[in-house]
MMTF fields as JSON, N, C-alpha, C and O atoms, coordinates in Angstrom:
{
  "mmtfVersion": "1.0.0",
  "mmtfProducer": "UNKNOWN",
  "numBonds": 551,
  "numAtoms": 552,
  "numGroups": 138,
  "numChains": 1,
  "numModels": 1,
  "chainsPerModel": [1],
  "groupsPerChain": [138],
  "chainIdList": ["A"],
  "bondAtomList": [4, 2, 8, 6, 12, 10, 16, 14, 20, 18, 24, 22, 28, 26, 32, 30, 36, 34, 40, 38, 44, 42, 48, 46, 52, 50, 56, 54, 60, 58, 64, 62, 68, 66, 72, 70, 76, 74, 80, 78, 84, 82, 88, 86, 92, 90, 96, 94, 100, 98, 104, 102, 108, 106, 112, 110, 116, 114, 120, 118, 124, 122, 128, 126, 132, 130, 136, 134, 140, 138, 144, 142, 148, 146, 152, 150, 156, 154, 160, 158, 164, 162, 168, 166, 172, 170, 176, 174, 180, 178, 184, 182, 188, 186, 192, 190, 196, 194, 200, 198, 204, 202, 208, 206, 212, 210, 216, 214, 220, 218, 224, 222, 228, 226, 232, 230, 236, 234, 240, 238, 244, 242, 248, 246, 252, 250, 256, 254, 260, 258, 264, 262, 268, 266, 272, 270, 276, 274, 280, 278, 284, 282, 288, 286, 292, 290, 296, 294, 300, 298, 304, 302, 308, 306, 312, 310, 316, 314, 320, 318, 324, 322, 328, 326, 332, 330, 336, 334, 340, 338, 344, 342, 348, 346, 352, 350, 356, 354, 360, 358, 364, 362, 368, 366, 372, 370, 376, 374, 380, 378, 384, 382, 388, 386, 392, 390, 396, 394, 400, 398, 404, 402, 408, 406, 412, 410, 416, 414, 420, 418, 424, 422, 428, 426, 432, 430, 436, 434, 440, 438, 444, 442, 448, 446, 452, 450, 456, 454, 460, 458, 464, 462, 468, 466, 472, 470, 476, 474, 480, 478, 484, 482, 488, 486, 492, 490, 496, 494, 500, 498, 504, 502, 508, 506, 512, 510, 516, 514, 520, 518, 524, 522, 528, 526, 532, 530, 536, 534, 540, 538, 544, 542, 548, 546],
  "bondOrderList": [1, 1, 1, 1, 1, 1, 1, 1, 1, 1, 1, 1, 1, 1, 1, 1, 1, 1, 1, 1, 1, 1, 1, 1, 1, 1, 1, 1, 1, 1, 1, 1, 1, 1, 1, 1, 1, 1, 1, 1, 1, 1, 1, 1, 1, 1, 1, 1, 1, 1, 1, 1, 1, 1, 1, 1, 1, 1, 1, 1, 1, 1, 1, 1, 1, 1, 1, 1, 1, 1, 1, 1, 1, 1, 1, 1, 1, 1, 1, 1, 1, 1, 1, 1, 1, 1, 1, 1, 1, 1, 1, 1, 1, 1, 1, 1, 1, 1, 1, 1, 1, 1, 1, 1, 1, 1, 1, 1, 1, 1, 1, 1, 1, 1, 1, 1, 1, 1, 1, 1, 1, 1, 1, 1, 1, 1, 1, 1, 1, 1, 1, 1, 1, 1, 1, 1, 1],
  "groupList": [{"groupName": "UNK", "atomNameList": ["N", "CA", "C", "O"], "elementList": ["N", "C", "C", "O"], "formalChargeList": [0, 0, 0, 0], "bondAtomList": [1, 0, 2, 1, 3, 2], "bondOrderList": [1, 1, 2], "singleLetterCode": "X", "chemCompType": "L-PEPTIDE LINKING"}],
  "groupTypeList": [0, 0, 0, 0, 0, 0, 0, 0, 0, 0, 0, 0, 0, 0, 0, 0, 0, 0, 0, 0, 0, 0, 0, 0, 0, 0, 0, 0, 0, 0, 0, 0, 0, 0, 0, 0, 0, 0, 0, 0, 0, 0, 0, 0, 0, 0, 0, 0, 0, 0, 0, 0, 0, 0, 0, 0, 0, 0, 0, 0, 0, 0, 0, 0, 0, 0, 0, 0, 0, 0, 0, 0, 0, 0, 0, 0, 0, 0, 0, 0, 0, 0, 0, 0, 0, 0, 0, 0, 0, 0, 0, 0, 0, 0, 0, 0, 0, 0, 0, 0, 0, 0, 0, 0, 0, 0, 0, 0, 0, 0, 0, 0, 0, 0, 0, 0, 0, 0, 0, 0, 0, 0, 0, 0, 0, 0, 0, 0, 0, 0, 0, 0, 0, 0, 0, 0, 0, 0],
  "groupIdList": [1, 2, 3, 4, 5, 6, 7, 8, 9, 10, 11, 12, 13, 14, 15, 16, 17, 18, 19, 20, 21, 22, 23, 24, 25, 26, 27, 28, 29, 30, 31, 32, 33, 34, 35, 36, 37, 38, 39, 40, 41, 42, 43, 44, 45, 46, 47, 48, 49, 50, 51, 52, 53, 54, 55, 56, 57, 58, 59, 60, 61, 62, 63, 64, 65, 66, 67, 68, 69, 70, 71, 72, 73, 74, 75, 76, 77, 78, 79, 80, 81, 82, 83, 84, 85, 86, 87, 88, 89, 90, 91, 92, 93, 94, 95, 96, 97, 98, 99, 100, 101, 102, 103, 104, 105, 106, 107, 108, 109, 110, 111, 112, 113, 114, 115, 116, 117, 118, 119, 120, 121, 122, 123, 124, 125, 126, 127, 128, 129, 130, 131, 132, 133, 134, 135, 136, 137, 138],
  "secStructList": [7, 7, 7, 7, 6, 6, 1, 5, 7, 6, 6, 1, 7, 1, 1, 5, 4, 4, 4, 6, 6, 2, 2, 2, 2, 6, 6, 1, 1, 7, 7, 1, 1, 2, 2, 2, 2, 2, 2, 2, 2, 2, 2, 2, 2, 2, 6, 6, 7, 2, 2, 2, 2, 2, 2, 6, 5, 7, 6, 6, 1, 6, 6, 7, 7, 1, 7, 2, 2, 2, 2, 2, 2, 2, 2, 2, 2, 2, 2, 2, 6, 7, 3, 3, 3, 3, 3, 3, 3, 3, 3, 3, 3, 7, 7, 1, 1, 3, 3, 3, 3, 3, 3, 3, 3, 3, 3, 3, 3, 6, 6, 3, 3, 7, 7, 3, 3, 3, 3, 3, 3, 3, 3, 3, 3, 6, 6, 3, 3, 3, 3, 3, 3, 3, 3, 3, 3, 7],
  "xCoordList": [15.932, 16.404, 17.899, 18.138, 18.712, 20.111, 20.239, 19.728, 20.896, 21.203, 22.625, 23.122, 23.392, 24.656, 24.672, 23.656, 25.703, 25.945, 25.554, 24.804, 26.04, 25.809, 24.544, 24.327, 23.728, 22.243, 21.517, 21.809, 20.569, 19.488, 18.718, 18.568, 18.227, 17.632, 16.357, 15.681, 15.988, 14.563, 13.276, 12.118, 13.672, 12.558, 12.273, 11.522, 12.897, 12.423, 12.86, 12.286, 13.848, 14.388, 15.111, 15.281, 15.542, 16.556, 18.023, 18.879, 18.289, 19.531, 20.142, 19.433, 21.36, 22.178, 21.918, 21.886, 21.746, 21.465, 22.455, 22.047, 23.64, 24.593, 24.444, 24.891, 23.817, 23.583, 22.152, 21.643, 21.548, 20.01, 19.708, 20.267, 18.899, 18.397, 19.471, 19.259, 20.617, 21.583, 22.245, 22.7, 22.241, 22.688, 21.802, 22.275, 20.436, 19.586, 19.608, 19.572, 19.669, 19.701, 20.944, 20.9, 21.863, 23.199, 23.424, 24.497, 22.4, 22.525, 23.58, 24.181, 23.798, 24.976, 24.173, 24.666, 23.135, 22.181, 20.743, 20.353, 19.864, 18.496, 17.647, 17.937, 16.597, 15.897, 15.3, 14.698, 15.603, 15.258, 13.618, 12.968, 13.163, 11.626, 10.884, 11.421, 9.684, 8.659, 8.851, 8.998, 8.846, 8.984, 10.209, 10.186, 11.337, 12.567, 12.363, 12.695, 11.853, 11.557, 10.748, 11.095, 9.63, 8.715, 9.416, 9.255, 10.252, 10.973, 11.955, 12.061, 12.648, 13.657, 13.078, 13.629, 11.809, 10.983, 10.646, 10.838, 10.091, 9.79, 11.012, 10.981, 12.146, 13.359, 13.703, 14.035, 13.647, 14.028, 13.128, 13.686, 11.823, 11.02, 11.444, 11.47, 11.801, 12.241, 13.558, 13.786, 14.434, 15.694, 15.71, 16.755, 14.553, 14.444, 15.176, 15.81, 15.068, 15.918, 14.906, 14.57, 14.507, 13.524, 13.838, 12.956, 15.193, 15.451, 15.394, 15.293, 15.439, 15.134, 13.724, 13.307, 12.921, 11.449, 11.041, 10.169, 11.605, 11.084, 11.683, 10.919, 12.969, 13.382, 12.658, 12.694, 12.02, 11.412, 9.96, 9.31, 9.286, 8.036, 7.704, 8.328, 6.565, 6.211, 5.32, 4.51, 5.669, 4.921, 3.586, 3.013, 2.865, 1.437, 0.906, -0.311, 1.805, 1.401, 0.904, 1.437, -0.3, -0.871, 0.018, -0.317, 1.178, 2.0, 3.136, 3.78, 3.32, 4.42, 4.245, 3.158, 5.331, 5.33, 6.63, 7.62, 6.722, 8.122, 8.609, 9.637, 7.749, 8.037, 9.022, 8.615, 10.164, 10.847, 11.138, 11.13, 11.372, 11.841, 10.52, 10.629, 9.355, 8.139, 8.029, 7.836, 8.142, 7.862, 8.772, 8.35, 10.108, 11.108, 10.68, 10.625, 10.37, 9.935, 8.942, 9.033, 7.726, 6.573, 7.116, 6.686, 7.984, 8.476, 9.224, 9.09, 10.141, 11.054, 10.062, 10.102, 9.24, 8.137, 7.579, 7.588, 7.078, 6.45, 7.414, 7.07, 8.542, 9.502, 10.064, 10.291, 10.293, 10.93, 9.761, 10.026, 8.537, 7.369, 6.675, 5.632, 7.386, 6.886, 7.824, 9.011, 7.313, 8.023, 7.721, 6.615, 8.664, 8.436, 8.757, 9.918, 7.694, 7.766, 7.887, 8.556, 7.26, 7.212, 6.782, 5.888, 7.291, 6.842, 6.569, 7.481, 5.215, 4.906, 4.325, 3.268, 5.026, 4.587, 3.502, 3.74, 2.287, 1.222, 0.842, 0.091, 1.374, 1.249, 2.008, 2.256, 2.393, 3.174, 2.695, 2.718, 2.266, 2.116, 2.91, 2.815, 3.772, 4.93, 4.518, 4.173, 4.637, 4.438, 5.556, 6.211, 5.847, 6.929, 7.026, 8.12, 5.987, 6.04, 5.027, 4.978, 4.181, 3.371, 3.281, 2.995, 3.555, 3.431, 2.722, 2.531, 2.345, 1.57, 2.095, 2.326, 2.257, 2.738, 1.639, 1.15, 1.289, 0.383, 1.213, 1.961, 1.001, 1.752, 1.065, 0.131, 1.554, 1.069, 2.162, 3.155, 2.097, 3.1, 2.718, 1.753, 3.427, 2.922, 3.735, 4.966, 3.063, 3.612, 2.89, 1.703, 3.622, 3.056, 3.499, 4.694, 2.582, 3.08, 2.559, 1.373, 3.749, 3.303, 2.755, 3.323, 1.771, 1.05, -0.073, -0.792, -0.198, -1.15, -0.82, 0.057, -1.677, -1.273, -1.916, -3.109, -0.919, -1.505, -1.203, -1.05, -1.098, -0.731, -1.793, -2.909, -1.282, -2.287, -1.785, -0.607, -2.93, -2.697, -2.748, -3.714, -1.833, -1.976, -1.499, -0.684, -2.312, -1.881, -1.285, -1.992, -0.003, 0.781, 0.852, 0.934, 0.818, 0.938, 2.372, 2.713, 3.074, 4.4, 4.478, 3.97, 5.089, 5.298, 6.815, 7.575, 7.219, 8.685, 8.826, 8.117, 9.844, 10.083, 11.531, 12.18, 12.057, 13.549, 14.261, 15.173, 13.809, 14.458, 14.411, 15.244, 13.513, 13.416, 12.097, 11.171, 11.868, 10.703, 10.317, 11.194, 8.905, 8.584, 7.185, 6.296, 7.053, 5.754, 4.794, 5.075, 3.538, 2.521, 1.435, 1.196, 0.815, -0.32, -0.53, 0.052, -1.52, -1.8, -3.282, -3.872, -3.897, -5.229, -5.182, -4.599, -5.817, -5.832, -7.005, -8.163, -6.493, -7.388, -7.684, -6.965, -8.969, -9.185, -8.504, -8.535],
  "yCoordList": [-12.767, -11.732, -11.228, -11.01, -11.088, -10.352, -8.992, -8.85, -8.071, -6.87, -6.506, -6.985, -5.744, -5.337, -3.986, -3.325, -3.437, -1.996, -1.031, -0.091, -1.23, -0.307, -0.612, 0.08, -1.6, -1.725, -0.602, -0.052, -0.177, 0.731, 0.032, -1.19, 0.88, 0.564, -0.021, 0.407, -1.036, -1.625, -0.753, -0.992, 0.242, 1.125, 2.203, 3.145, 2.055, 3.011, 4.407, 5.31, 4.607, 5.957, 6.561, 7.78, 5.82, 5.996, 6.202, 6.452, 6.083, 5.994, 4.456, 3.45, 4.455, 3.096, 2.631, 3.426, 1.313, 0.644, 1.198, 1.598, 1.248, 1.557, 3.025, 3.286, 3.901, 5.314, 5.398, 6.497, 4.399, 4.537, 3.643, 3.92, 2.618, 1.858, 1.054, 0.641, 0.8, -0.077, 0.573, -0.078, 1.936, 2.701, 2.587, 2.677, 2.375, 2.075, 0.632, 0.363, -0.282, -1.701, -2.118, -2.893, -1.552, -1.795, -0.952, -0.953, -0.223, 0.688, 1.777, 2.15, 2.302, 3.287, 4.544, 5.276, 4.835, 5.926, 5.452, 4.475, 6.381, 6.076, 7.058, 8.237, 6.397, 7.132, 8.566, 8.627, 9.481, 10.975, 11.095, 11.753, 10.511, 10.682, 9.387, 8.326, 9.518, 8.193, 7.633, 6.428, 8.609, 8.202, 7.345, 6.446, 7.795, 6.815, 5.705, 4.659, 5.626, 4.44, 3.371, 2.221, 4.021, 3.12, 2.421, 1.235, 3.36, 2.712, 1.655, 0.593, 1.911, 0.959, -0.252, -1.345, -0.051, -1.473, -2.319, -3.535, -1.611, -2.343, -3.005, -4.165, -2.239, -2.947, -4.07, -5.154, -3.892, -4.843, -6.257, -7.338, -6.175, -7.265, -7.924, -9.15, -7.047, -7.731, -8.401, -9.396, -8.038, -8.555, -9.587, -10.162, -9.816, -10.886, -10.423, -11.225, -9.098, -8.73, -8.66, -7.553, -9.652, -9.688, -9.002, -8.502, -8.96, -8.215, -6.774, -6.049, -6.255, -4.751, -4.463, -3.461, -5.397, -5.112, -5.193, -4.429, -6.027, -6.307, -4.996, -4.348, -4.603, -3.445, -2.151, -1.266, -1.987, -0.765, -0.813, 0.06, -1.871, -1.94, -1.495, -1.844, -0.633, -0.047, -1.193, -2.009, -1.024, -2.063, -2.124, -3.128, -1.009, -1.069, -1.75, -1.817, -2.253, -2.864, -4.074, -4.699, -4.644, -5.854, -7.206, -8.277, -7.056, -8.155, -8.384, -9.428, -7.068, -7.065, -8.164, -8.295, -9.059, -9.911, -10.084, -9.786, -10.604, -11.049, -12.283, -12.714, -13.04, -14.349, -14.057, -14.358, -13.56, -13.155, -14.28, -13.938, -15.486, -16.481, -16.788, -16.899, -16.909, -17.249, -15.955, -16.089, -14.596, -13.503, -13.385, -13.094, -13.603, -13.631, -14.593, -14.195, -15.948, -16.955, -16.575, -16.884, -15.788, -15.367, -14.42, -14.531, -13.505, -12.479, -12.946, -12.514, -13.986, -14.663, -15.513, -15.359, -16.355, -17.07, -16.058, -16.312, -14.869, -13.875, -13.417, -13.532, -12.926, -12.447, -13.431, -13.017, -14.677, -15.775, -15.996, -16.227, -15.97, -16.474, -15.308, -15.486, -14.099, -12.986, -12.364, -12.206, -12.01, -11.405, -9.753, -9.319, -8.949, -7.451, -6.729, -6.656, -6.23, -5.851, -4.191, -3.593, -3.588, -2.17, -1.48, -1.997, -0.302, 0.441, 1.886, 2.523, 2.508, 3.654, 4.568, 4.278, 5.704, 6.459, 7.512, 8.329, 7.357, 8.155, 9.56, 10.468, 9.517, 10.618, 10.486, 9.416, 11.748, 11.624, 12.879, 13.984, 12.674, 13.809, 13.663, 12.73, 14.658, 14.612, 15.693, 16.861, 15.048, 15.944, 15.537, 14.541, 16.241, 16.139, 14.68, 14.122, 14.145, 12.779, 11.761, 10.591, 12.302, 11.223, 11.608, 12.747, 10.537, 10.793, 9.647, 8.543, 10.021, 9.12, 8.96, 9.925, 7.708, 7.435, 6.603, 5.617, 7.068, 6.269, 5.649, 6.334, 4.497, 3.792, 2.762, 2.223, 2.381, 1.165, 0.041, 0.326, -0.967, -2.075, -3.256, -3.987, -3.376, -4.433, -5.628, -5.594, -6.662, -7.872, -9.054, -9.03, -9.959, -11.255, -12.577, -12.795, -13.405, -14.826, -15.86, -16.129, -16.473, -17.315, -16.44, -15.436, -16.903, -16.103, -15.272, -14.627, -15.297, -14.423, -13.1, -12.946, -11.911, -10.658, -10.355, -10.514, -9.88, -9.606, -8.194, -7.877, -7.313, -5.79, -5.143, -5.6, -4.085, -3.338, -1.876, -1.533, -0.999, 0.498, 0.591, 0.05, 1.216, 1.203, 2.833, 3.517, 3.141, 4.494, 4.071, 3.715, 4.156, 3.631, 4.781, 5.959, 4.414, 5.341, 5.08, 3.923, 6.064, 5.919, 6.803, 7.922, 6.392, 7.316, 7.356, 6.444, 8.719, 8.948, 8.75, 9.408, 7.742, 7.722, 7.603, 6.856, 8.333, 8.244, 8.498, 7.758, 9.583, 9.868, 8.779, 8.778, 7.904, 6.748, 6.749, 6.774, 6.722, 6.346, 4.786, 3.934, 4.42, 3.319, 3.158, 3.998, 1.912, 1.484, 1.098, 0.289, 1.787, 1.48, 0.421, -0.735, 1.257, 0.291, 0.93, 1.967, 0.221, 0.714, 0.456, -0.505, 1.388, 1.102, 0.863, 1.664, -0.307, -0.697, 0.107, 0.175, 0.683, 1.726, 0.897, -0.003, 1.406, 0.67, 1.474, 1.079],
  "zCoordList": [2.988, 2.051, 2.507, 3.694, 1.663, 1.935, 1.155, 0.044, 1.744, 1.195, 1.422, 2.442, 0.669, 0.777, 1.118, 0.9, 1.641, 2.075, 0.994, 1.257, -0.227, -1.285, -2.148, -3.143, -1.806, -2.476, -2.066, -1.005, -2.802, -2.351, -1.174, -1.156, -0.17, 0.958, 0.624, -0.311, 1.393, 1.002, 1.474, 1.131, 2.275, 2.806, 1.746, 2.001, 0.519, -0.681, -0.548, -1.158, 0.224, 0.555, -0.538, -0.561, -1.428, -2.388, -2.012, -2.861, -0.66, -0.092, -0.126, -0.089, -0.19, 0.067, 1.584, 2.523, 1.699, 3.004, 3.982, 5.072, 3.695, 4.668, 5.308, 6.425, 4.551, 4.873, 5.289, 5.512, 5.392, 5.562, 6.76, 7.821, 6.701, 7.818, 8.502, 9.642, 7.884, 8.656, 9.919, 10.859, 9.822, 10.993, 12.246, 13.379, 11.982, 13.01, 13.528, 14.728, 12.542, 12.724, 13.654, 14.61, 13.246, 14.039, 15.221, 15.824, 15.558, 16.858, 16.793, 17.8, 15.519, 15.576, 15.949, 16.807, 15.469, 15.851, 15.814, 15.174, 16.695, 16.627, 15.667, 15.464, 15.134, 14.205, 14.967, 16.039, 14.217, 14.703, 14.625, 15.437, 13.749, 13.544, 13.474, 13.155, 13.773, 13.647, 12.306, 12.106, 11.309, 9.91, 9.475, 8.634, 10.226, 9.971, 10.675, 10.116, 11.884, 12.572, 11.684, 11.415, 11.316, 10.562, 9.304, 9.02, 8.56, 7.417, 7.901, 7.289, 8.945, 9.389, 9.859, 9.724, 10.491, 10.83, 9.649, 9.658, 8.527, 7.318, 6.798, 6.389, 6.808, 6.253, 7.189, 6.708, 8.502, 9.392, 9.326, 9.515, 9.07, 8.728, 7.472, 7.366, 6.444, 5.034, 5.286, 4.598, 6.128, 6.405, 7.553, 7.855, 8.188, 9.29, 10.581, 11.266, 10.895, 12.083, 13.363, 13.783, 13.874, 14.787, 16.023, 16.721, 16.343, 17.794, 17.525, 18.514, 16.422, 16.135, 16.246, 16.827, 15.654, 15.669, 17.205, 17.62, 17.985, 19.411, 20.144, 20.858, 19.997, 20.543, 20.275, 21.13, 19.174, 18.777, 18.873, 18.298, 19.633, 19.83, 21.336, 22.338, 21.277, 22.586, 23.546, 23.106, 24.787, 25.704, 25.664, 26.087, 25.128, 25.112, 23.715, 23.54, 22.724, 21.665, 22.001, 22.919, 21.246, 21.648, 21.419, 21.926, 20.61, 20.305, 21.322, 21.427, 22.188, 23.186, 24.144, 24.708, 24.406, 25.417, 25.951, 25.283, 27.259, 27.784, 27.542, 28.066, 26.572, 25.872, 24.746, 23.624, 24.828, 23.844, 22.749, 21.566, 23.06, 22.153, 21.235, 20.014, 21.863, 20.894, 20.066, 18.858, 20.634, 19.807, 18.72, 17.601, 18.964, 18.095, 16.901, 15.737, 17.306, 16.278, 15.476, 14.288, 15.963, 15.236, 14.264, 13.116, 14.504, 13.661, 12.532, 11.388, 12.954, 11.947, 10.944, 9.724, 11.548, 10.562, 9.534, 8.33, 10.058, 9.194, 8.162, 6.985, 8.437, 7.67, 6.625, 5.488, 6.948, 5.982, 5.105, 3.925, 5.452, 4.544, 3.667, 3.039, 3.707, 3.168, 2.234, 2.522, 1.126, 0.007, 0.172, -0.149, 0.64, 0.942, -0.529, -0.932, -1.256, -2.735, -2.688, -3.53, -1.748, -1.796, -0.676, -0.006, -0.308, 0.661, 0.228, -0.299, 0.445, 0.014, 1.073, 1.635, 1.361, 2.448, 1.887, 0.998, 2.546, 2.014, 3.08, 2.721, 4.128, 5.121, 6.358, 6.913, 6.787, 8.107, 8.829, 8.287, 10.059, 11.219, 12.324, 13.12, 12.395, 13.341, 14.517, 14.337, 15.668, 16.944, 17.817, 17.507, 18.92, 19.745, 20.364, 20.444, 20.75, 21.611, 20.983, 21.362, 19.95, 19.275, 17.948, 17.579, 17.13, 15.537, 14.838, 15.349, 13.606, 12.876, 11.418, 10.689, 11.069, 9.536, 8.923, 9.473, 7.752, 6.96, 5.659, 4.961, 5.491, 4.467, 3.965, 4.559, 2.669, 2.086, 1.958, 1.289, 2.419, 2.223, 1.208, 1.43, 0.232, -0.851, -0.412, -0.431, -0.025, 0.584, -0.082, -0.406, -0.229, -0.812, -0.102, 0.096, 0.256, 0.775, -0.203, -0.39, -0.881, -1.834, -3.114, -3.544, -3.544, -4.634, -4.152, -4.916, -2.971, -2.32, -1.79, -0.94, -2.399, -2.085, -0.686, -0.427, 0.213, 1.625, 1.915, 3.095, 0.997, 1.031, 1.968, 2.214, 2.408, 3.366, 3.516, 3.426, 3.776, 4.12, 5.551, 6.089, 6.336, 7.871, 8.135, 7.515, 9.258, 9.715, 11.151, 12.094, 11.176, 12.455, 13.506, 13.155, 14.723, 15.751, 16.59, 16.837, 16.953, 17.599, 18.727, 18.655, 19.801, 20.876, 21.036, 20.712, 21.667, 21.871, 23.357, 24.118, 23.887, 25.324, 25.448, 24.715, 26.373, 26.72, 25.326, 24.954, 24.559, 23.342, 22.277, 21.371, 22.357, 21.324, 20.854, 21.665, 19.5, 18.926, 19.018, 18.868, 19.282, 19.352, 18.776, 18.917, 18.06, 17.476, 18.576, 19.46, 18.453, 19.494, 18.833, 19.182, 17.685, 17.084, 15.875, 15.556, 15.039, 13.717, 13.427, 13.922, 12.567, 12.088, 10.695, 9.964, 10.176, 8.787, 8.101, 8.512, 7.007, 6.31, 4.96, 4.526, 4.334, 3.047, 1.95, 0.785]
}
């Protein structure tokens, strides 16, 4: 998927990409909240920005590995084969060093709906929010 600077951001923030997730993807600034990080990760998956996904994943995450080449390939295979249709934020609990974001991601692979609702957990380390894990909700 491609996006121009003036397109609305894929994270559904209603801002243009250049003023939204692009500033995080290009390391101009860091997300100030776990919610900003979560939105930027959704957008990064949609845009196949595997290095951003890896950089924003906590070492405690079950997918975390030092085998960066295979990890990148797994992310890229998922991104290329998935249509990212919508992101809906359902809840956000912010604390100083641990935050939770509940969201619904509407995704399709081929004609198969693989959408899900997740309550994601984020930890702040060295002034940076990182994705730790998530619990799928019904």
